[in-house]
Tab-separated table of C-alpha atoms and ligand atoms in Angstrom:
chain	number	residue	atom	x	y	z
N	1	MET	CA	88.103	111.633	92.727
N	2	THR	CA	90.548	108.540	92.369
N	3	LYS	CA	90.875	105.284	93.863
N	4	ALA	CA	93.971	106.489	95.647
N	5	THR	CA	91.993	108.969	97.612
N	6	LEU	CA	89.449	106.629	98.427
N	7	GLU	CA	92.025	104.356	99.866
N	8	GLN	CA	93.943	107.341	101.957
N	9	THR	CA	90.329	107.999	103.736
N	10	ALA	CA	89.937	104.665	104.136
N	11	GLU	CA	93.140	104.186	106.084
N	12	ALA	CA	93.181	107.575	107.650
N	13	MET	CA	89.372	106.573	109.295
N	14	VAL	CA	91.490	103.226	110.801
N	15	ALA	CA	95.011	104.770	111.333
N	16	ASP	CA	96.759	103.172	114.218
N	17	GLY	CA	94.812	103.628	117.394
N	18	LYS	CA	91.638	105.458	115.977
N	19	GLY	CA	88.261	103.967	114.763
N	20	VAL	CA	84.827	105.473	114.029
N	21	LEU	CA	82.401	107.202	116.422
N	22	ALA	CA	78.870	106.532	114.892
N	23	ALA	CA	76.985	109.234	115.688
N	24	ASP	CA	74.089	109.144	113.114
N	25	GLU	CA	71.320	107.913	115.007
N	26	SER	CA	67.862	108.585	113.083
N	27	SER	CA	65.161	110.976	114.603
N	28	GLY	CA	63.060	107.922	116.164
N	29	THR	CA	66.439	106.157	117.525
N	30	ILE	CA	67.723	109.313	118.989
N	31	LYS	CA	64.272	109.915	120.997
N	32	LYS	CA	64.787	106.557	122.189
N	33	ARG	CA	68.290	107.473	124.086
N	34	PHE	CA	67.047	110.947	125.108
N	35	ASP	CA	63.952	108.940	126.330
N	36	SER	CA	66.334	106.771	128.766
N	37	ILE	CA	67.688	109.918	130.355
N	38	GLY	CA	64.276	112.166	130.628
N	39	THR	CA	65.091	114.486	128.052
N	40	ASP	CA	63.277	115.917	125.266
N	41	SER	CA	64.481	115.035	121.677
N	42	THR	CA	64.304	118.774	119.990
N	43	GLU	CA	66.520	119.943	117.374
N	44	GLU	CA	68.278	122.230	119.762
N	45	ASN	CA	68.806	119.305	122.112
N	46	ARG	CA	70.476	116.970	119.302
N	47	ARG	CA	72.675	119.416	118.166
N	48	ASP	CA	73.837	120.229	122.039
N	49	TYR	CA	74.548	116.665	122.837
N	50	ARG	CA	76.377	116.130	119.782
N	51	HIS	CA	78.374	119.383	119.304
N	52	MET	CA	79.266	118.005	123.631
N	53	LEU	CA	80.747	114.730	122.014
N	54	PHE	CA	82.490	116.395	118.638
N	55	THR	CA	84.376	119.212	120.767
N	56	THR	CA	85.737	117.127	123.510
N	57	PRO	CA	88.853	117.503	124.099
N	58	GLY	CA	91.531	114.848	122.570
N	59	ALA	CA	88.500	113.131	121.084
N	60	ALA	CA	90.528	113.029	117.394
N	61	GLU	CA	93.284	110.858	119.204
N	62	HIS	CA	91.370	107.696	119.094
N	63	ILE	CA	88.452	108.723	116.851
N	64	GLY	CA	89.446	109.066	112.970
N	65	GLY	CA	86.018	109.538	111.583
N	66	VAL	CA	82.420	110.582	112.458
N	67	ILE	CA	79.163	109.377	110.791
N	68	LEU	CA	76.515	111.653	111.215
N	69	PHE	CA	72.741	111.844	110.259
N	70	ASP	CA	71.235	113.771	107.380
N	71	GLU	CA	69.848	116.870	110.078
N	72	THR	CA	73.355	117.012	111.922
N	73	ILE	CA	75.645	117.340	108.448
N	74	ARG	CA	73.470	120.901	108.261
N	75	GLN	CA	73.406	121.618	111.740
N	76	LYS	CA	75.285	124.928	113.143
N	77	ALA	CA	76.772	125.619	116.949
N	78	THR	CA	75.506	128.447	118.871
N	79	ASP	CA	78.447	130.360	117.071
N	80	GLY	CA	77.477	129.336	113.589
N	81	THR	CA	80.098	127.028	112.831
N	82	PRO	CA	78.985	123.982	111.063
N	83	LEU	CA	79.172	120.820	112.908
N	84	VAL	CA	81.202	119.571	110.192
N	85	GLU	CA	83.710	122.207	110.356
N	86	ILE	CA	84.310	121.727	113.887
N	87	ILE	CA	84.647	117.643	113.192
N	88	LYS	CA	87.144	118.244	110.622
N	89	GLY	CA	89.044	121.412	112.511
N	90	ALA	CA	89.446	118.656	115.502
N	91	GLY	CA	91.513	116.499	113.187
N	92	MET	CA	88.007	114.056	112.343
N	93	ILE	CA	86.613	113.034	108.821
N	94	PRO	CA	83.129	113.673	108.711
N	95	GLY	CA	80.743	111.106	107.217
N	96	ILE	CA	76.947	110.391	106.708
N	97	LYS	CA	74.661	107.607	107.031
N	98	VAL	CA	72.617	107.611	103.696
N	99	ASP	CA	70.275	105.187	103.594
N	100	THR	CA	66.480	105.676	104.467
N	101	GLY	CA	65.695	102.536	107.151
N	102	ALA	CA	65.238	98.640	107.287
N	103	LYS	CA	61.636	98.362	105.233
N	104	PRO	CA	59.698	95.393	105.387
N	105	LEU	CA	60.510	92.390	103.341
N	106	ALA	CA	57.649	91.841	100.903
N	107	GLY	CA	56.636	88.541	101.474
N	108	PHE	CA	58.653	87.843	104.621
N	109	PRO	CA	56.962	89.710	106.844
N	110	ASP	CA	59.509	89.399	109.975
N	111	GLU	CA	62.704	90.467	107.730
N	112	THR	CA	63.589	93.664	106.466
N	113	VAL	CA	65.133	95.707	103.227
N	114	THR	CA	67.163	98.336	103.837
N	115	GLU	CA	66.304	101.127	101.248
N	116	GLY	CA	67.187	104.297	100.109
N	117	LEU	CA	68.857	103.837	96.494
N	118	ASP	CA	66.491	105.744	94.966
N	119	GLY	CA	67.751	109.434	94.026
N	120	LEU	CA	71.153	108.736	95.822
N	121	ARG	CA	73.331	109.567	93.091
N	122	ASP	CA	72.367	113.555	93.961
N	123	ARG	CA	71.933	113.102	97.426
N	124	LEU	CA	75.508	111.601	97.712
N	125	ALA	CA	76.630	115.088	95.200
N	126	GLU	CA	74.750	117.228	98.334
N	127	TYR	CA	76.543	115.015	100.733
N	128	VAL	CA	79.968	115.731	99.111
N	129	GLU	CA	79.248	119.368	99.007
N	130	LEU	CA	78.349	119.359	102.697
N	131	GLY	CA	81.806	118.318	103.514
N	132	ALA	CA	81.310	114.368	103.723
N	133	ARG	CA	84.233	112.358	102.777
N	134	PHE	CA	82.288	108.595	103.723
N	135	THR	CA	79.145	107.199	104.139
N	136	LYS	CA	77.390	104.206	105.992
N	137	TRP	CA	74.074	101.897	105.100
N	138	ARG	CA	73.413	99.298	107.169
N	139	GLY	CA	71.562	96.051	105.895
N	140	VAL	CA	70.034	94.139	108.958
N	141	TYR	CA	69.490	90.152	109.268
N	142	ARG	CA	67.223	88.830	112.067
N	143	ILE	CA	68.332	84.953	113.317
N	144	GLY	CA	65.136	82.408	113.984
N	145	GLU	CA	63.141	79.732	112.193
N	146	ASP	CA	63.958	80.036	108.567
N	147	MET	CA	65.816	83.463	108.848
N	148	PRO	CA	67.707	85.140	107.406
N	149	SER	CA	65.938	83.825	104.496
N	150	ALA	CA	67.470	83.866	101.117
N	151	ALA	CA	65.803	86.629	99.913
N	152	CYS	CA	66.562	89.149	102.779
N	153	ILE	CA	70.120	87.933	101.988
N	154	THR	CA	70.190	88.797	98.420
N	155	THR	CA	68.389	91.462	98.741
N	156	ASN	CA	70.346	93.222	100.972
N	157	ALA	CA	73.505	92.279	99.783
N	158	HIS	CA	72.381	93.359	96.145
N	159	ALA	CA	71.662	96.775	97.780
N	160	LEU	CA	74.868	97.047	99.966
N	161	ALA	CA	77.000	96.742	96.621
N	162	ARG	CA	74.731	99.436	94.588
N	163	TYR	CA	75.185	101.955	97.469
N	164	ALA	CA	78.836	101.037	97.770
N	165	ALA	CA	79.217	101.249	93.860
N	166	LEU	CA	77.784	104.832	93.962
N	167	SER	CA	79.288	106.180	96.843
N	168	GLN	CA	82.577	105.129	95.059
N	169	GLU	CA	81.173	106.935	92.408
N	170	ALA	CA	81.259	110.061	94.151
N	171	GLY	CA	84.406	109.998	95.920
N	172	LEU	CA	82.915	108.307	99.141
N	173	VAL	CA	84.326	105.837	101.259
N	174	PRO	CA	81.584	103.656	101.587
N	175	ILE	CA	81.132	101.861	104.686
N	176	VAL	CA	79.600	98.394	103.965
N	177	GLU	CA	77.787	97.090	107.373
N	178	PRO	CA	75.570	94.201	107.201
N	179	GLU	CA	74.322	93.478	110.858
N	180	VAL	CA	73.097	89.817	112.073
N	181	LEU	CA	71.227	91.073	114.885
N	182	MET	CA	72.185	89.812	118.675
N	183	ASP	CA	68.395	89.291	118.804
N	184	GLY	CA	67.112	85.803	120.478
N	185	ASP	CA	68.353	82.642	121.968
N	186	HIS	CA	70.585	81.488	119.467
N	187	ASP	CA	74.436	80.744	120.383
N	188	ILE	CA	77.656	81.468	119.006
N	189	GLU	CA	77.678	78.558	116.182
N	190	VAL	CA	74.718	79.307	114.961
N	191	CYS	CA	75.740	83.360	114.452
N	192	ASP	CA	79.087	82.072	112.809
N	193	LEU	CA	77.072	80.350	110.537
N	194	VAL	CA	74.828	83.517	109.454
N	195	THR	CA	77.506	86.012	109.553
N	196	GLU	CA	79.632	83.511	107.313
N	197	GLU	CA	76.903	83.435	104.901
N	198	VAL	CA	75.454	86.771	104.657
N	199	LEU	CA	79.468	88.408	104.501
N	200	ARG	CA	80.095	85.962	101.815
N	201	ALA	CA	76.596	87.205	99.652
N	202	VAL	CA	77.730	90.804	100.475
N	203	PHE	CA	81.318	90.191	98.876
N	204	ASN	CA	80.277	88.509	96.060
N	205	GLU	CA	77.470	91.498	94.870
N	206	LEU	CA	80.498	94.077	95.925
N	207	ALA	CA	82.611	91.517	93.396
N	208	VAL	CA	79.952	91.726	90.513
N	209	GLN	CA	79.004	95.116	91.146
N	210	GLY	CA	82.844	96.003	90.709
N	211	VAL	CA	83.358	98.059	94.358
N	212	VAL	CA	86.818	98.619	94.915
N	213	LEU	CA	87.817	97.099	98.029
N	214	GLU	CA	90.793	99.036	98.732
N	215	GLY	CA	88.532	102.168	98.715
N	216	MET	CA	85.960	100.504	101.101
N	217	LEU	CA	85.448	99.952	105.106
N	218	LEU	CA	83.287	96.667	106.470
N	219	LYS	CA	81.440	97.155	109.349
N	220	PRO	CA	79.981	93.396	110.550
N	221	ASN	CA	78.458	92.260	114.064
N	222	MET	CA	81.351	90.065	115.890
N	223	VAL	CA	80.345	86.516	115.486
N	224	ILE	CA	78.952	86.130	119.265
N	225	SER	CA	76.231	84.684	121.194
N	226	GLY	CA	72.491	85.591	121.043
N	227	GLN	CA	71.741	87.920	123.698
N	228	ASP	CA	69.104	85.364	125.188
N	229	CYS	CA	71.427	82.311	124.673
N	230	PRO	CA	71.514	80.344	128.234
N	231	GLU	CA	75.094	80.024	127.856
N	232	ARG	CA	77.016	82.924	126.319
N	233	ALA	CA	80.342	82.545	124.959
N	234	GLY	CA	83.441	84.026	126.738
N	235	VAL	CA	85.424	86.852	125.285
N	236	GLU	CA	88.010	84.404	124.165
N	237	GLU	CA	85.813	82.523	121.893
N	238	VAL	CA	84.275	85.589	120.740
N	239	ALA	CA	87.169	86.806	119.106
N	240	ALA	CA	88.566	83.219	118.092
N	241	LEU	CA	85.400	82.895	116.127
N	242	THR	CA	84.828	86.277	114.835
N	243	LEU	CA	88.344	86.338	113.536
N	244	ARG	CA	88.243	82.603	112.064
N	245	CYS	CA	84.954	83.764	110.359
N	246	LEU	CA	86.457	87.305	109.169
N	247	ARG	CA	89.688	85.251	107.609
N	248	ARG	CA	86.992	82.788	105.466
N	249	VAL	CA	85.419	85.975	103.802
N	250	VAL	CA	86.733	89.018	104.021
N	251	PRO	CA	89.337	89.866	101.059
N	252	ALA	CA	92.732	90.534	102.374
N	253	ALA	CA	92.537	94.142	100.001
N	254	VAL	CA	89.831	95.855	102.256
N	255	PRO	CA	91.950	98.263	104.350
N	256	GLY	CA	89.432	98.373	107.444
N	257	ILE	CA	87.005	96.028	109.216
N	258	VAL	CA	85.434	98.460	112.000
N	259	PHE	CA	82.853	96.337	114.246
N	260	LEU	CA	79.608	98.036	115.592
N	261	SER	CA	78.520	97.116	119.046
N	262	GLY	CA	75.029	95.763	118.712
N	263	GLY	CA	73.650	96.054	122.183
N	264	GLN	CA	77.232	94.644	123.613
N	265	SER	CA	77.642	96.744	126.791
N	266	ASP	CA	80.514	99.498	126.308
N	267	GLU	CA	83.528	97.146	128.188
N	268	GLU	CA	82.086	93.898	126.952
N	269	ALA	CA	82.899	95.828	123.267
N	270	THR	CA	86.036	96.637	124.279
N	271	LEU	CA	87.154	94.000	126.151
N	272	HIS	CA	86.282	91.896	122.702
N	273	LEU	CA	87.788	94.169	120.172
N	274	ASN	CA	91.097	94.046	122.441
N	275	ALA	CA	91.206	89.922	122.302
N	276	MET	CA	90.865	90.190	118.619
N	277	ASN	CA	93.912	92.841	118.631
N	278	LYS	CA	95.796	90.538	120.514
N	279	MET	CA	95.163	86.952	118.677
N	280	ALA	CA	95.359	88.536	115.042
N	281	GLY	CA	98.850	88.562	114.631
N	282	THR	CA	99.331	89.610	111.256
N	283	ALA	CA	95.705	89.950	110.268
N	284	PRO	CA	95.674	91.655	106.617
N	285	TRP	CA	93.021	94.588	107.362
N	286	LYS	CA	92.914	97.101	110.814
N	287	LEU	CA	90.410	95.569	113.263
N	288	SER	CA	88.421	98.401	114.421
N	289	PHE	CA	85.359	100.084	115.852
N	290	SER	CA	82.389	101.552	114.868
N	291	TYR	CA	80.369	102.304	117.904
N	292	GLY	CA	77.249	104.241	118.849
N	293	ARG	CA	75.695	103.168	122.472
N	294	ALA	CA	78.995	101.370	123.638
N	295	LEU	CA	80.842	104.700	122.775
N	296	GLN	CA	77.763	106.753	123.781
N	297	ALA	CA	75.867	105.073	126.759
N	298	ALA	CA	78.067	106.746	129.535
N	299	PRO	CA	78.371	110.412	128.140
N	300	LEU	CA	74.700	110.463	127.155
N	301	LYS	CA	73.556	109.397	130.941
N	302	ALA	CA	76.738	111.818	132.421
N	303	TRP	CA	75.499	114.487	130.139
N	304	SER	CA	71.543	113.813	130.845
N	305	GLY	CA	70.644	116.856	128.951
N	306	LYS	CA	72.066	119.629	131.524
N	307	PRO	CA	74.944	121.965	130.177
N	308	GLU	CA	76.221	122.252	133.589
N	309	ASN	CA	77.182	118.551	132.948
N	310	LEU	CA	79.092	119.039	130.195
N	311	ALA	CA	82.550	118.499	131.278
N	312	ALA	CA	81.393	115.208	133.325
N	313	ALA	CA	80.156	113.995	129.630
N	314	GLN	CA	82.966	114.558	127.781
N	315	ALA	CA	85.427	113.175	130.581
N	316	ALA	CA	83.157	109.657	129.883
N	317	PHE	CA	83.338	110.208	126.456
N	318	ILE	CA	86.779	110.547	126.290
N	319	GLU	CA	87.464	107.375	128.468
N	320	ARG	CA	85.732	104.982	126.104
N	321	ALA	CA	87.455	106.347	123.045
N	322	LYS	CA	90.495	106.133	124.529
N	323	ALA	CA	89.834	102.242	125.686
N	324	ASN	CA	88.543	101.635	122.163
N	325	GLY	CA	91.557	103.226	120.467
N	326	ALA	CA	94.062	101.217	123.049
N	327	ALA	CA	91.832	97.971	121.581
N	328	THR	CA	92.467	98.453	118.710
N	329	LEU	CA	96.223	97.658	119.444
N	330	GLY	CA	95.379	95.153	121.740
N	331	SER	CA	96.753	97.017	124.719
N	332	TYR	CA	93.828	97.713	126.651
N	333	ALA	CA	94.011	97.046	130.291
C	401	LIG	P1	76.069	100.144	117.971
C	401	LIG	O1	77.469	100.159	118.080
C	401	LIG	O2	75.358	101.193	118.891
C	401	LIG	O3	75.573	99.225	117.523
C	401	LIG	O4	75.241	101.516	116.470
C	401	LIG	C1	76.658	101.320	115.392
C	401	LIG	C2	75.465	101.606	114.085
C	401	LIG	O5	76.008	102.740	113.480
C	401	LIG	C3	74.483	100.812	113.946
C	401	LIG	O6	74.153	101.189	112.478
């Protein structure tokens, strides 16, 4: 697998007007989502729900890549067609979450380090066989007293870079996701400082470990006020501070930045991305999305586990996909 192939895949995922659908909820997370609509999290229901998303007519106009969970990349539709083939056939690129979750960081009880490096080379080889062309790994950073600690920042940066290097070795484009959580009552300036420090550590490690920047995507949080901050910054400020932070630390060689939504409402996530693209001018990277909740909240609710709601759910999904596609061009109205 050549460097050129990695670059082509990364660029296709963030082609004009396109972003990424994060549909890689682990078993625990998808159960929480299904609980919210009163639906049992059975393998069949998970398959039917995701099949609904992947077969939405016109989705590929706005969605360049789809992140899957291990179970999903092995699942087949009722007619026997693998879901991966459905995604490819529609013109989207399948990818896979390869971390095994954020686990308590020894000595730092309120923080985590993301695991999944043991045996990763072999797992990546299998995912290539199953049709994946990119991967995702999420490191998590909490803002609080003495947090994130240097231990949390360095261990997660190291793991993200090891994961990214292994992915590229296997010919897979790594989505490097360091997420500074929105939880807390901190203001936007604190988020700005922490995000800059976290991203700087990540890019230092990526450089140390020889990760090809042209063949990866960055999936960061936006610079945003804490969820419980009494005075939350508005759309223009979020966009301006996020852009300033990224310009300080993300090398121009990175082809795309695909934000996570991280608990923003779907409309907020779209407005923020749109404002950034309006403001960005000659930014060196594409500014796009890799949303989970902000793309799925509406279709999940519309679907509510009932096959007869399929058309309504797909309509809700395409509405969000289209809105975010427009936001990548700064033309969302
Ligand atoms: P959210 O957009 O719901 O934050 O999910 C994105 C994701 O993939 C988190 O790892």
